[in-house]
Short mmCIF file of C-alpha atoms in Angstrom, two decimals:
data_model
loop_
_atom_site.label_atom_id
_atom_site.label_comp_id
_atom_site.label_asym_id
_atom_site.label_seq_id
_atom_site.Cartn_x
_atom_site.Cartn_y
_atom_site.Cartn_z
CA MET A 1 -60.78 35.36 75.72
CA ALA A 2 -61.39 39.21 74.84
CA THR A 3 -64.04 40.89 76.85
CA ASP A 4 -66.32 43.76 75.97
CA ARG A 5 -63.73 46.09 77.72
CA SER A 6 -60.70 44.67 75.78
CA MET A 7 -61.86 45.05 72.27
CA CYS A 8 -63.40 47.80 70.43
CA GLY A 9 -65.11 48.15 66.84
CA VAL A 10 -61.82 49.15 65.01
CA ASP A 11 -60.08 45.61 66.51
CA LEU A 12 -63.05 43.77 64.97
CA ILE A 13 -63.09 45.29 61.58
CA ASP A 14 -59.22 44.87 61.57
CA ASN A 15 -59.56 41.35 62.16
CA LEU A 16 -62.41 40.97 59.49
CA VAL A 17 -60.32 42.84 57.09
CA ALA A 18 -57.52 40.82 57.76
CA GLY A 19 -59.17 37.38 57.18
CA VAL A 20 -59.39 36.25 60.81
CA ASP A 21 -61.86 33.24 60.86
CA SER A 22 -65.09 34.49 62.25
CA SER A 23 -65.17 32.07 65.41
CA LEU A 24 -61.97 33.85 66.48
CA ILE A 25 -62.95 37.45 65.45
CA GLN A 26 -63.25 38.71 69.08
CA GLU A 27 -59.82 37.39 69.94
CA PRO A 28 -56.80 40.06 69.65
CA HIS A 29 -54.55 39.45 66.64
CA LEU A 30 -51.43 40.77 65.54
CA HIS A 31 -51.43 42.11 62.22
CA VAL A 32 -47.96 42.57 60.27
CA PHE A 33 -46.81 43.35 56.94
CA SER A 34 -44.04 41.76 55.01
CA ILE A 35 -41.21 43.32 52.87
CA GLN A 36 -41.21 40.18 50.51
CA PRO A 37 -43.42 37.21 50.10
CA ILE A 38 -43.66 34.48 53.02
CA PRO A 39 -44.46 30.91 51.87
CA LYS A 40 -47.32 29.10 53.72
CA GLY A 41 -45.84 27.20 56.68
CA ALA A 42 -42.46 29.27 56.80
CA PRO A 43 -41.04 30.55 60.05
CA ILE A 44 -41.29 33.99 60.96
CA THR A 45 -39.20 36.23 62.96
CA ILE A 46 -40.46 39.66 63.62
CA SER A 47 -38.19 42.66 64.20
CA TYR A 48 -38.93 45.74 65.91
CA SER A 49 -36.76 48.94 66.24
CA VAL A 50 -37.66 52.51 67.49
CA ALA A 51 -34.49 53.52 65.01
CA ASN A 52 -35.82 55.74 62.18
CA VAL A 53 -34.74 54.13 59.14
CA LYS A 54 -35.30 57.66 57.38
CA GLU A 55 -32.23 58.83 59.06
CA ALA A 56 -28.72 57.65 58.71
CA ALA A 57 -28.02 56.55 62.31
CA GLY A 58 -31.52 54.52 62.15
CA GLN A 59 -30.32 52.66 59.11
CA ASP A 60 -27.00 51.68 60.52
CA ALA A 61 -28.76 50.57 63.60
CA TRP A 62 -31.09 48.27 61.31
CA ASN A 63 -28.10 47.10 59.38
CA VAL A 64 -26.11 46.32 62.41
CA SER A 65 -28.84 44.61 64.49
CA TRP A 66 -30.65 42.57 61.54
CA GLY A 67 -28.30 42.75 58.55
CA PHE A 68 -31.03 44.95 56.43
CA VAL A 69 -32.80 48.02 56.32
CA PRO A 70 -36.68 47.92 55.95
CA ARG A 71 -37.82 50.12 52.83
#
């Protein structure tokens, strides 16, 4: 459980805006955005890279690693 020291007002507001249930509002959550609709119950894989997609080398890195370049 989150403590007073591990949460701040911005975290609580983020959780409220994202629709987190009020009974879980003080728990940390990861908020992600998708590049396409995700059907309810579909499995999700999160990909992260420091490669800059605005540069050709970054686009190549994403394409080789995950087969797509985020928009």
